[in-house]
PDB file of C-alpha atoms and ligand atoms in Angstrom:
ATOM      1  CA  MET A   1      27.631   9.754 -13.719  1.00  0.00           C
ATOM      2  CA  VAL A   2      30.357   8.073 -11.632  1.00  0.00           C
ATOM      3  CA  GLU A   3      29.798   4.301 -11.263  1.00  0.00           C
ATOM      4  CA  ILE A   4      30.261   3.403  -7.572  1.00  0.00           C
ATOM      5  CA  GLU A   5      31.003  -0.187  -6.524  1.00  0.00           C
ATOM      6  CA  LEU A   6      28.985  -1.944  -3.813  1.00  0.00           C
ATOM      7  CA  LYS A   7      31.326  -4.125  -1.726  1.00  0.00           C
ATOM      8  CA  PRO A   8      30.017  -7.353  -0.132  1.00  0.00           C
ATOM      9  CA  GLU A   9      30.510  -5.976   3.398  1.00  0.00           C
ATOM     10  CA  GLU A  10      28.548  -2.839   2.442  1.00  0.00           C
ATOM     11  CA  PHE A  11      25.767  -4.938   0.950  1.00  0.00           C
ATOM     12  CA  ASP A  12      25.651  -6.819   4.240  1.00  0.00           C
ATOM     13  CA  LEU A  13      25.110  -3.573   6.175  1.00  0.00           C
ATOM     14  CA  PHE A  14      22.150  -2.662   3.955  1.00  0.00           C
ATOM     15  CA  ARG A  15      20.773  -6.186   4.086  1.00  0.00           C
ATOM     16  CA  ARG A  16      20.711  -6.177   7.893  1.00  0.00           C
ATOM     17  CA  TYR A  17      19.377  -2.632   8.209  1.00  0.00           C
ATOM     18  CA  ILE A  18      16.592  -3.101   5.659  1.00  0.00           C
ATOM     19  CA  TYR A  19      15.487  -6.340   7.272  1.00  0.00           C
ATOM     20  CA  GLU A  20      15.290  -4.696  10.712  1.00  0.00           C
ATOM     21  CA  GLN A  21      13.559  -1.558   9.465  1.00  0.00           C
ATOM     22  CA  VAL A  22      11.237  -2.819   6.771  1.00  0.00           C
ATOM     23  CA  GLY A  23      11.094  -6.611   7.030  1.00  0.00           C
ATOM     24  CA  ILE A  24      12.403  -6.994   3.485  1.00  0.00           C
ATOM     25  CA  SER A  25      14.970  -9.775   3.203  1.00  0.00           C
ATOM     26  CA  LEU A  26      17.482  -9.004   0.492  1.00  0.00           C
ATOM     27  CA  SER A  27      19.265 -12.000  -0.972  1.00  0.00           C
ATOM     28  CA  ALA A  28      22.844 -11.677  -2.285  1.00  0.00           C
ATOM     29  CA  GLN A  29      21.435 -11.681  -5.846  1.00  0.00           C
ATOM     30  CA  LYS A  30      20.054  -8.212  -5.107  1.00  0.00           C
ATOM     31  CA  THR A  31      23.586  -6.697  -5.077  1.00  0.00           C
ATOM     32  CA  THR A  32      23.393  -5.672  -8.744  1.00  0.00           C
ATOM     33  CA  LEU A  33      19.872  -4.285  -8.295  1.00  0.00           C
ATOM     34  CA  ILE A  34      20.862  -2.121  -5.319  1.00  0.00           C
ATOM     35  CA  LYS A  35      24.026  -0.940  -6.997  1.00  0.00           C
ATOM     36  CA  GLY A  36      22.198  -0.121 -10.205  1.00  0.00           C
ATOM     37  CA  ARG A  37      19.211   1.612  -8.634  1.00  0.00           C
ATOM     38  CA  LEU A  38      21.106   3.598  -6.011  1.00  0.00           C
ATOM     39  CA  ASN A  39      24.121   4.817  -7.964  1.00  0.00           C
ATOM     40  CA  LYS A  40      22.134   7.837  -9.177  1.00  0.00           C
ATOM     41  CA  ARG A  41      21.130   8.693  -5.606  1.00  0.00           C
ATOM     42  CA  LEU A  42      24.765   8.533  -4.389  1.00  0.00           C
ATOM     43  CA  ASN A  43      25.776  10.831  -7.222  1.00  0.00           C
ATOM     44  CA  GLN A  44      22.943  13.242  -6.381  1.00  0.00           C
ATOM     45  CA  LEU A  45      24.123  13.357  -2.762  1.00  0.00           C
ATOM     46  CA  ASN A  46      27.738  13.693  -3.859  1.00  0.00           C
ATOM     47  CA  LEU A  47      28.787  10.599  -1.943  1.00  0.00           C
ATOM     48  CA  GLY A  48      31.818   8.567  -2.947  1.00  0.00           C
ATOM     49  CA  SER A  49      30.945   5.161  -1.492  1.00  0.00           C
ATOM     50  CA  PHE A  50      28.047   2.984  -0.377  1.00  0.00           C
ATOM     51  CA  ARG A  51      29.475   3.044   3.145  1.00  0.00           C
ATOM     52  CA  GLU A  52      28.972   6.833   3.201  1.00  0.00           C
ATOM     53  CA  TYR A  53      25.457   6.331   1.873  1.00  0.00           C
ATOM     54  CA  TYR A  54      24.748   3.761   4.596  1.00  0.00           C
ATOM     55  CA  ASP A  55      25.803   6.289   7.282  1.00  0.00           C
ATOM     56  CA  TYR A  56      23.589   8.897   5.629  1.00  0.00           C
ATOM     57  CA  LEU A  57      20.642   6.482   5.505  1.00  0.00           C
ATOM     58  CA  ILE A  58      20.808   5.393   9.140  1.00  0.00           C
ATOM     59  CA  SER A  59      21.282   8.920  10.465  1.00  0.00           C
ATOM     60  CA  ASP A  60      18.223  10.303   8.663  1.00  0.00           C
ATOM     61  CA  GLU A  61      15.652  10.453  11.437  1.00  0.00           C
ATOM     62  CA  SER A  62      12.869  11.716   9.164  1.00  0.00           C
ATOM     63  CA  GLY A  63      12.679   8.281   7.509  1.00  0.00           C
ATOM     64  CA  GLU A  64      12.578   9.936   4.079  1.00  0.00           C
ATOM     65  CA  GLU A  65      15.793   8.343   2.888  1.00  0.00           C
ATOM     66  CA  LEU A  66      14.595   4.923   4.019  1.00  0.00           C
ATOM     67  CA  SER A  67      11.398   5.478   2.100  1.00  0.00           C
ATOM     68  CA  LEU A  68      13.416   6.456  -1.011  1.00  0.00           C
ATOM     69  CA  PHE A  69      15.573   3.373  -0.579  1.00  0.00           C
ATOM     70  CA  VAL A  70      12.536   1.096  -0.318  1.00  0.00           C
ATOM     71  CA  SER A  71      10.965   2.686  -3.409  1.00  0.00           C
ATOM     72  CA  ALA A  72      14.218   2.093  -5.298  1.00  0.00           C
ATOM     73  CA  ILE A  73      14.487  -1.593  -4.477  1.00  0.00           C
ATOM     74  CA  SER A  74      10.829  -2.622  -4.493  1.00  0.00           C
ATOM     75  CA  THR A  75       7.881  -1.952  -6.730  1.00  0.00           C
ATOM     76  CA  ASN A  76       5.043   0.520  -6.279  1.00  0.00           C
ATOM     77  CA  VAL A  77       3.149  -0.889  -9.237  1.00  0.00           C
ATOM     78  CA  THR A  78      -0.592  -0.628  -8.777  1.00  0.00           C
ATOM     79  CA  SER A  79      -3.728   0.130 -10.787  1.00  0.00           C
ATOM     80  CA  PHE A  80      -7.433   0.853 -10.420  1.00  0.00           C
ATOM     81  CA  PHE A  81      -9.564  -2.270  -9.857  1.00  0.00           C
ATOM     82  CA  ARG A  82      -6.489  -4.503  -9.655  1.00  0.00           C
ATOM     83  CA  GLU A  83      -7.264  -8.201  -8.929  1.00  0.00           C
ATOM     84  CA  GLY A  84     -10.641  -8.222 -10.734  1.00  0.00           C
ATOM     85  CA  ALA A  85     -11.859 -11.466  -9.130  1.00  0.00           C
ATOM     86  CA  GLN A  86     -11.731  -9.877  -5.681  1.00  0.00           C
ATOM     87  CA  TRP A  87     -14.008  -6.994  -6.691  1.00  0.00           C
ATOM     88  CA  LYS A  88     -16.422  -9.523  -8.186  1.00  0.00           C
ATOM     89  CA  TRP A  89     -16.391 -11.408  -4.868  1.00  0.00           C
ATOM     90  CA  LEU A  90     -16.964  -8.179  -2.958  1.00  0.00           C
ATOM     91  CA  GLU A  91     -20.076  -7.469  -5.009  1.00  0.00           C
ATOM     92  CA  GLY A  92     -21.622 -10.602  -3.526  1.00  0.00           C
ATOM     93  CA  TYR A  93     -20.345  -9.905  -0.007  1.00  0.00           C
ATOM     94  CA  LEU A  94     -21.427  -6.258   0.227  1.00  0.00           C
ATOM     95  CA  PRO A  95     -25.116  -6.963   1.009  1.00  0.00           C
ATOM     96  CA  GLN A  96     -23.958  -9.007   4.005  1.00  0.00           C
ATOM     97  CA  ILE A  97     -21.950  -6.070   5.370  1.00  0.00           C
ATOM     98  CA  ILE A  98     -24.813  -3.689   4.803  1.00  0.00           C
ATOM     99  CA  ALA A  99     -27.282  -6.034   6.522  1.00  0.00           C
ATOM    100  CA  SER A 100     -24.994  -6.394   9.561  1.00  0.00           C
ATOM    101  CA  LYS A 101     -24.762  -2.645  10.175  1.00  0.00           C
ATOM    102  CA  ARG A 102     -26.665  -0.877  12.875  1.00  0.00           C
ATOM    103  CA  GLU A 103     -24.958   2.406  12.049  1.00  0.00           C
ATOM    104  CA  LYS A 104     -24.296   3.487   8.460  1.00  0.00           C
ATOM    105  CA  LYS A 105     -20.561   3.466   9.038  1.00  0.00           C
ATOM    106  CA  ILE A 106     -17.837   1.644   7.086  1.00  0.00           C
ATOM    107  CA  ARG A 107     -14.127   1.582   7.988  1.00  0.00           C
ATOM    108  CA  ILE A 108     -11.537   0.024   5.702  1.00  0.00           C
ATOM    109  CA  TRP A 109      -7.726  -0.140   5.809  1.00  0.00           C
ATOM    110  CA  SER A 110      -5.663  -0.146   2.642  1.00  0.00           C
ATOM    111  CA  ALA A 111      -2.242  -1.179   3.986  1.00  0.00           C
ATOM    112  CA  GLY A 112       0.516  -0.516   1.443  1.00  0.00           C
ATOM    113  CA  CYS A 113      -1.698   1.723  -0.671  1.00  0.00           C
ATOM    114  CA  SER A 114       1.026   2.972  -3.047  1.00  0.00           C
ATOM    115  CA  SER A 115      -0.133   5.945  -5.169  1.00  0.00           C
ATOM    116  CA  GLY A 116      -3.773   5.674  -4.094  1.00  0.00           C
ATOM    117  CA  GLU A 117      -5.410   3.564  -6.804  1.00  0.00           C
ATOM    118  CA  GLU A 118      -6.441   0.899  -4.256  1.00  0.00           C
ATOM    119  CA  PRO A 119      -8.223   3.144  -1.689  1.00  0.00           C
ATOM    120  CA  TYR A 120      -9.848   5.186  -4.446  1.00  0.00           C
ATOM    121  CA  THR A 121     -11.016   1.969  -6.136  1.00  0.00           C
ATOM    122  CA  ILE A 122     -12.673   0.940  -2.863  1.00  0.00           C
ATOM    123  CA  LEU A 123     -14.611   4.200  -2.881  1.00  0.00           C
ATOM    124  CA  MET A 124     -15.511   3.949  -6.573  1.00  0.00           C
ATOM    125  CA  PHE A 125     -16.709   0.418  -5.914  1.00  0.00           C
ATOM    126  CA  LEU A 126     -18.859   1.451  -2.937  1.00  0.00           C
ATOM    127  CA  GLN A 127     -20.245   4.452  -4.781  1.00  0.00           C
ATOM    128  CA  HIS A 128     -21.221   2.208  -7.673  1.00  0.00           C
ATOM    129  CA  HIS A 129     -22.866  -0.469  -5.530  1.00  0.00           C
ATOM    130  CA  LEU A 130     -24.502   1.538  -2.728  1.00  0.00           C
ATOM    131  CA  SER A 131     -27.514   3.418  -4.007  1.00  0.00           C
ATOM    132  CA  ASP A 132     -27.474   5.575  -0.851  1.00  0.00           C
ATOM    133  CA  PHE A 133     -23.651   5.989  -0.860  1.00  0.00           C
ATOM    134  CA  GLU A 134     -23.797   9.653   0.171  1.00  0.00           C
ATOM    135  CA  SER A 135     -25.680   8.851   3.375  1.00  0.00           C
ATOM    136  CA  TRP A 136     -22.948   6.490   4.618  1.00  0.00           C
ATOM    137  CA  ASP A 137     -20.103   7.529   6.885  1.00  0.00           C
ATOM    138  CA  ILE A 138     -17.201   5.920   5.020  1.00  0.00           C
ATOM    139  CA  LYS A 139     -13.529   6.320   5.933  1.00  0.00           C
ATOM    140  CA  ILE A 140     -10.576   4.594   4.351  1.00  0.00           C
ATOM    141  CA  LEU A 141      -7.258   4.546   6.170  1.00  0.00           C
ATOM    142  CA  ALA A 142      -4.564   4.307   3.500  1.00  0.00           C
ATOM    143  CA  THR A 143      -0.981   3.787   4.644  1.00  0.00           C
ATOM    144  CA  ASP A 144       2.379   3.315   2.984  1.00  0.00           C
ATOM    145  CA  ILE A 145       6.041   3.496   3.911  1.00  0.00           C
ATOM    146  CA  SER A 146       6.902   5.664   0.914  1.00  0.00           C
ATOM    147  CA  HIS A 147       6.614   9.447   1.012  1.00  0.00           C
ATOM    148  CA  LYS A 148       6.857   9.668  -2.721  1.00  0.00           C
ATOM    149  CA  VAL A 149       3.819   7.479  -3.466  1.00  0.00           C
ATOM    150  CA  LEU A 150       1.772   9.054  -0.673  1.00  0.00           C
ATOM    151  CA  THR A 151       2.351  12.534  -2.106  1.00  0.00           C
ATOM    152  CA  LYS A 152       0.959  11.287  -5.397  1.00  0.00           C
ATOM    153  CA  ALA A 153      -1.936   9.540  -3.650  1.00  0.00           C
ATOM    154  CA  ILE A 154      -2.912  12.666  -1.713  1.00  0.00           C
ATOM    155  CA  ALA A 155      -2.891  14.748  -4.910  1.00  0.00           C
ATOM    156  CA  GLY A 156      -5.113  12.059  -6.474  1.00  0.00           C
ATOM    157  CA  GLU A 157      -4.053  12.993  -9.997  1.00  0.00           C
ATOM    158  CA  TYR A 158      -3.736  10.366 -12.698  1.00  0.00           C
ATOM    159  CA  GLU A 159      -2.830  10.248 -16.358  1.00  0.00           C
ATOM    160  CA  ALA A 160      -5.474   9.520 -19.000  1.00  0.00           C
ATOM    161  CA  LYS A 161      -4.032   6.052 -19.702  1.00  0.00           C
ATOM    162  CA  GLN A 162      -4.457   5.062 -16.038  1.00  0.00           C
ATOM    163  CA  VAL A 163      -8.202   5.632 -16.174  1.00  0.00           C
ATOM    164  CA  GLU A 164      -8.867   4.339 -19.686  1.00  0.00           C
ATOM    165  CA  SER A 165      -9.940   0.872 -18.483  1.00  0.00           C
ATOM    166  CA  LEU A 166     -12.616   2.359 -16.180  1.00  0.00           C
ATOM    167  CA  SER A 167     -16.216   2.705 -17.304  1.00  0.00           C
ATOM    168  CA  LYS A 168     -17.376   6.124 -18.540  1.00  0.00           C
ATOM    169  CA  GLU A 169     -19.821   6.281 -15.651  1.00  0.00           C
ATOM    170  CA  ILE A 170     -17.132   5.708 -13.002  1.00  0.00           C
ATOM    171  CA  VAL A 171     -14.787   8.233 -14.628  1.00  0.00           C
ATOM    172  CA  ALA A 172     -17.530  10.863 -14.798  1.00  0.00           C
ATOM    173  CA  ARG A 173     -18.490  10.365 -11.147  1.00  0.00           C
ATOM    174  CA  SER A 174     -15.054   9.987  -9.625  1.00  0.00           C
ATOM    175  CA  PHE A 175     -12.737  12.351 -11.506  1.00  0.00           C
ATOM    176  CA  GLU A 176     -12.570  15.908 -12.689  1.00  0.00           C
ATOM    177  CA  LYS A 177     -10.660  16.496 -15.874  1.00  0.00           C
ATOM    178  CA  ALA A 178      -7.857  19.062 -15.766  1.00  0.00           C
ATOM    179  CA  ARG A 179      -5.662  20.375 -18.540  1.00  0.00           C
ATOM    180  CA  THR A 180      -2.076  21.558 -18.137  1.00  0.00           C
ATOM    181  CA  ASN A 181       0.727  22.296 -20.612  1.00  0.00           C
ATOM    182  CA  GLU A 182       1.826  18.657 -20.218  1.00  0.00           C
ATOM    183  CA  GLY A 183      -1.588  17.349 -21.233  1.00  0.00           C
ATOM    184  CA  THR A 184      -4.840  16.205 -19.684  1.00  0.00           C
ATOM    185  CA  TYR A 185      -5.012  14.473 -16.366  1.00  0.00           C
ATOM    186  CA  TYR A 186      -7.764  13.196 -14.117  1.00  0.00           C
ATOM    187  CA  ARG A 187      -8.148  14.317 -10.515  1.00  0.00           C
ATOM    188  CA  ILE A 188     -10.222  12.406  -7.954  1.00  0.00           C
ATOM    189  CA  VAL A 189     -13.185  14.567  -6.939  1.00  0.00           C
ATOM    190  CA  PRO A 190     -12.895  16.193  -3.474  1.00  0.00           C
ATOM    191  CA  ARG A 191     -15.927  14.394  -2.006  1.00  0.00           C
ATOM    192  CA  LEU A 192     -14.154  11.050  -2.580  1.00  0.00           C
ATOM    193  CA  ARG A 193     -10.658  12.309  -1.693  1.00  0.00           C
ATOM    194  CA  GLU A 194     -11.838  13.572   1.680  1.00  0.00           C
ATOM    195  CA  LYS A 195     -12.970  10.079   2.690  1.00  0.00           C
ATOM    196  CA  VAL A 196      -9.391   8.790   2.590  1.00  0.00           C
ATOM    197  CA  MET A 197      -6.890   9.422   5.374  1.00  0.00           C
ATOM    198  CA  PHE A 198      -3.409   8.903   3.974  1.00  0.00           C
ATOM    199  CA  ARG A 199      -0.673   8.206   6.525  1.00  0.00           C
ATOM    200  CA  LEU A 200       3.001   7.342   6.421  1.00  0.00           C
ATOM    201  CA  TYR A 201       3.208   4.035   8.245  1.00  0.00           C
ATOM    202  CA  ASN A 202       5.764   1.242   8.310  1.00  0.00           C
ATOM    203  CA  LEU A 203       3.880  -2.034   8.697  1.00  0.00           C
ATOM    204  CA  VAL A 204       6.908  -3.756  10.189  1.00  0.00           C
ATOM    205  CA  THR A 205       8.411  -1.350  12.704  1.00  0.00           C
ATOM    206  CA  ASP A 206       5.807   1.287  13.551  1.00  0.00           C
ATOM    207  CA  PRO A 207       3.756   0.665  16.704  1.00  0.00           C
ATOM    208  CA  PHE A 208       0.446  -1.024  16.090  1.00  0.00           C
ATOM    209  CA  PHE A 209      -1.800   1.533  17.743  1.00  0.00           C
ATOM    210  CA  PHE A 210      -5.135   0.659  16.119  1.00  0.00           C
ATOM    211  CA  LYS A 211      -7.881   0.319  18.682  1.00  0.00           C
ATOM    212  CA  ASN A 212     -10.926   0.157  16.457  1.00  0.00           C
ATOM    213  CA  SER A 213     -11.675  -2.583  14.030  1.00  0.00           C
ATOM    214  CA  PHE A 214     -12.042  -2.407  10.261  1.00  0.00           C
ATOM    215  CA  ASP A 215     -14.796  -3.912   8.118  1.00  0.00           C
ATOM    216  CA  MET A 216     -12.078  -5.078   5.718  1.00  0.00           C
ATOM    217  CA  VAL A 217      -8.327  -4.909   5.392  1.00  0.00           C
ATOM    218  CA  PHE A 218      -6.507  -4.826   2.066  1.00  0.00           C
ATOM    219  CA  CYS A 219      -2.822  -5.702   2.158  1.00  0.00           C
ATOM    220  CA  ARG A 220      -2.223  -6.724  -1.416  1.00  0.00           C
ATOM    221  CA  ASN A 221       1.147  -7.205  -3.062  1.00  0.00           C
ATOM    222  CA  VAL A 222       2.994  -5.743  -0.073  1.00  0.00           C
ATOM    223  CA  MET A 223       4.259  -8.792   1.790  1.00  0.00           C
ATOM    224  CA  ILE A 224       5.918 -10.298  -1.272  1.00  0.00           C
ATOM    225  CA  TYR A 225       9.302  -9.084  -0.067  1.00  0.00           C
ATOM    226  CA  PHE A 226       8.827 -10.070   3.574  1.00  0.00           C
ATOM    227  CA  ASP A 227      10.165 -13.288   5.022  1.00  0.00           C
ATOM    228  CA  ASP A 228       7.916 -15.796   6.833  1.00  0.00           C
ATOM    229  CA  PRO A 229       8.385 -14.536  10.428  1.00  0.00           C
ATOM    230  CA  THR A 230       7.642 -10.927   9.365  1.00  0.00           C
ATOM    231  CA  ARG A 231       4.593 -12.017   7.377  1.00  0.00           C
ATOM    232  CA  HIS A 232       3.393 -14.161  10.277  1.00  0.00           C
ATOM    233  CA  GLU A 233       3.684 -11.272  12.733  1.00  0.00           C
ATOM    234  CA  LEU A 234       1.876  -8.835  10.455  1.00  0.00           C
ATOM    235  CA  ILE A 235      -0.995 -11.194   9.653  1.00  0.00           C
ATOM    236  CA  GLY A 236      -1.386 -11.771  13.395  1.00  0.00           C
ATOM    237  CA  ARG A 237      -1.759  -8.019  13.851  1.00  0.00           C
ATOM    238  CA  PHE A 238      -4.381  -7.801  11.111  1.00  0.00           C
ATOM    239  CA  THR A 239      -6.455 -10.461  12.855  1.00  0.00           C
ATOM    240  CA  THR A 240      -6.656  -8.218  15.928  1.00  0.00           C
ATOM    241  CA  VAL A 241      -8.405  -5.446  13.982  1.00  0.00           C
ATOM    242  CA  LEU A 242     -10.762  -7.648  11.958  1.00  0.00           C
ATOM    243  CA  PRO A 243     -14.063  -8.620  13.567  1.00  0.00           C
ATOM    244  CA  LYS A 244     -15.466 -12.130  13.065  1.00  0.00           C
ATOM    245  CA  GLY A 245     -16.515 -12.682   9.447  1.00  0.00           C
ATOM    246  CA  ALA A 246     -14.559  -9.715   8.034  1.00  0.00           C
ATOM    247  CA  PRO A 247     -12.334 -10.256   5.002  1.00  0.00           C
ATOM    248  CA  LEU A 248      -8.592  -9.740   4.559  1.00  0.00           C
ATOM    249  CA  PHE A 249      -7.498  -9.255   0.954  1.00  0.00           C
ATOM    250  CA  LEU A 250      -4.013 -10.297  -0.127  1.00  0.00           C
ATOM    251  CA  GLY A 251      -2.441 -10.109  -3.600  1.00  0.00           C
ATOM    252  CA  SER A 252      -3.389 -12.932  -5.963  1.00  0.00           C
ATOM    253  CA  SER A 253       0.125 -14.407  -5.815  1.00  0.00           C
ATOM    254  CA  GLU A 254       0.099 -14.399  -2.007  1.00  0.00           C
ATOM    255  CA  SER A 255      -1.227 -17.111   0.266  1.00  0.00           C
ATOM    256  CA  LEU A 256      -1.148 -17.887   3.958  1.00  0.00           C
ATOM    257  CA  THR A 257       0.586 -20.890   5.401  1.00  0.00           C
ATOM    258  CA  SER A 258      -0.137 -19.904   8.993  1.00  0.00           C
ATOM    259  CA  HIS A 259      -3.074 -18.564  11.065  1.00  0.00           C
ATOM    260  CA  ARG A 260      -5.356 -21.359   9.856  1.00  0.00           C
ATOM    261  CA  ASP A 261      -7.246 -21.210  13.160  1.00  0.00           C
ATOM    262  CA  THR A 262      -8.115 -17.529  12.743  1.00  0.00           C
ATOM    263  CA  LEU A 263      -8.332 -17.029   8.966  1.00  0.00           C
ATOM    264  CA  LYS A 264     -10.151 -19.149   6.405  1.00  0.00           C
ATOM    265  CA  LEU A 265      -9.478 -18.990   2.669  1.00  0.00           C
ATOM    266  CA  LEU A 266     -12.584 -18.003   0.729  1.00  0.00           C
ATOM    267  CA  GLY A 267     -10.899 -17.921  -2.689  1.00  0.00           C
ATOM    268  CA  SER A 268      -8.924 -15.408  -4.831  1.00  0.00           C
ATOM    269  CA  SER A 269      -6.531 -14.732  -1.930  1.00  0.00           C
ATOM    270  CA  ILE A 270      -9.399 -13.486   0.244  1.00  0.00           C
ATOM    271  CA  TYR A 271      -9.351 -14.687   3.846  1.00  0.00           C
ATOM    272  CA  GLN A 272     -12.153 -14.471   6.363  1.00  0.00           C
ATOM    273  CA  ARG A 273     -11.635 -13.825  10.058  1.00  0.00           C
ATOM    274  CA  LEU A 274     -13.023 -16.763  12.013  1.00  0.00           C
TER     275      LEU A 274
HETATM  276  C1  LIG B 301       3.336  -3.235  -5.209  1.00  0.00           C
HETATM  277  S1  LIG B 301       2.674  -1.953  -4.206  1.00  0.00           S
HETATM  278  C2  LIG B 301       1.027  -2.568  -3.956  1.00  0.00           C
HETATM  279  C3  LIG B 301      -0.024  -1.473  -3.977  1.00  0.00           C
HETATM  280  C4  LIG B 301      -1.480  -1.961  -3.817  1.00  0.00           C
HETATM  281  N1  LIG B 301      -1.686  -2.562  -2.524  1.00  0.00           N
HETATM  282  C5  LIG B 301      -1.870  -2.911  -4.924  1.00  0.00           C
HETATM  283  O1  LIG B 301      -1.970  -4.123  -4.688  1.00  0.00           O
HETATM  284  O2  LIG B 301      -2.044  -2.456  -6.057  1.00  0.00           O
HETATM  285  C6  LIG B 301       3.452  -2.295  -2.622  1.00  0.00           C
HETATM  286  C7  LIG B 301       3.467  -1.097  -1.673  1.00  0.00           C
HETATM  287  O3  LIG B 301       3.847  -1.552  -0.372  1.00  0.00           O
HETATM  288  C8  LIG B 301       4.633  -0.560   0.248  1.00  0.00           C
HETATM  289  N2  LIG B 301       5.441  -1.168   1.314  1.00  0.00           N
HETATM  290  C9  LIG B 301       6.488  -2.026   1.210  1.00  0.00           C
HETATM  291  N3  LIG B 301       6.982  -2.322   2.411  1.00  0.00           N
HETATM  292  C10 LIG B 301       6.202  -1.656   3.316  1.00  0.00           C
HETATM  293  C11 LIG B 301       6.213  -1.566   4.741  1.00  0.00           C
HETATM  294  N4  LIG B 301       7.116  -2.213   5.478  1.00  0.00           N
HETATM  295  N5  LIG B 301       5.279  -0.791   5.342  1.00  0.00           N
HETATM  296  C12 LIG B 301       4.363  -0.122   4.592  1.00  0.00           C
HETATM  297  N6  LIG B 301       4.306  -0.162   3.263  1.00  0.00           N
HETATM  298  C13 LIG B 301       5.214  -0.927   2.626  1.00  0.00           C
HETATM  299  C14 LIG B 301       5.476  -0.018  -0.917  1.00  0.00           C
HETATM  300  O4  LIG B 301       5.970   1.277  -0.632  1.00  0.00           O
HETATM  301  C15 LIG B 301       4.490  -0.052  -2.080  1.00  0.00           C
HETATM  302  O5  LIG B 301       3.858   1.194  -2.269  1.00  0.00           O
END
C-alpha cells in the first residue's frame, strides 16, 4: 500500500467540510488519525493525494462517501443493554408510561443507532416487562448517518459473543439461531425486526421533519464529537418532539450544560422534558 501524506491545508479542507456536514469538530491532533484511517480508502480508489480524495468526497451526492468517512474517524461501538443503570431506571418508569396511555401505542427514537443493538434492546426490554407486549402498537425509529452500520442493523444478525451476556430467556425469545460455514450467528426474530424503522439520517444537517412526538428519545454516545453549538441545537430539536415528562437518554459520559429550563436531570444521564 502506498503511504499518502496529508498536508495541513488538506486537513483544513476536511476539518471545515466535516464540521459543516456532520457537526464533528476535528482538532489538529486528528491529522494522524485521518491519515492512518483513510490511506487504505485512497489506495482503493486509486487516488494519489488527499486533495483528490476531498474532491471525490464533496462531489458524492449519495452521501455514501461521507458516511464512510465518518465511520472511519469516529466509533460505532455499541452493545446490547449498554448503560445498565438506564435500563434499571426504565424498569421503574415504565408503569408510569403505561398508566398515561389512552391508546396502546409507544413511539421511540433511537438517534445514532449504530448496528441496531440499541433499538433491539429497547424491544427486548419492552417484551420482557410488558406482559401484554404483543397487543401494543410499538414502533422504534432508528436513525444513523452511516450506511454501513444501518445495513448491519437491518439484517439484525449478530455473532454469538455479542449475545452471550444476555439471559437465556431473552436470547430464546428475540433471536433465531442460524448456522453458516463461518459459524453460528443469531438473527433478530422478524416480529421484533418489523417494529423498527431504520433510516439514514444526519442529525446535524438533515431537515428536522418530525411532526409527531416520541415517548422517549435515545441519543447516546453520539454527540461526543460535536461541539457545544451543534449539541445545543440538536438538544433543542429533541425537546420539540418530547412531550412533558418524557425522558431523553444520553450516554453516561455526556451531560447537558444548557436547556436547564426545558430538561431536568433525573440521574444516569437521563433527562426529563419539563
Ligand atoms: C458510538 S455509536 C453509539 C451507538 C448507540 N447509540 C450506543 O450508545 O450504543 C455513535 C453512532 O452515531 C452515529 N453518528 C455520528 N454522527 C452522526 C450524525 N451527525 N448523524 C447521525 N448519526 C451520527 C455514528 O455513525 C455511530 O453509529
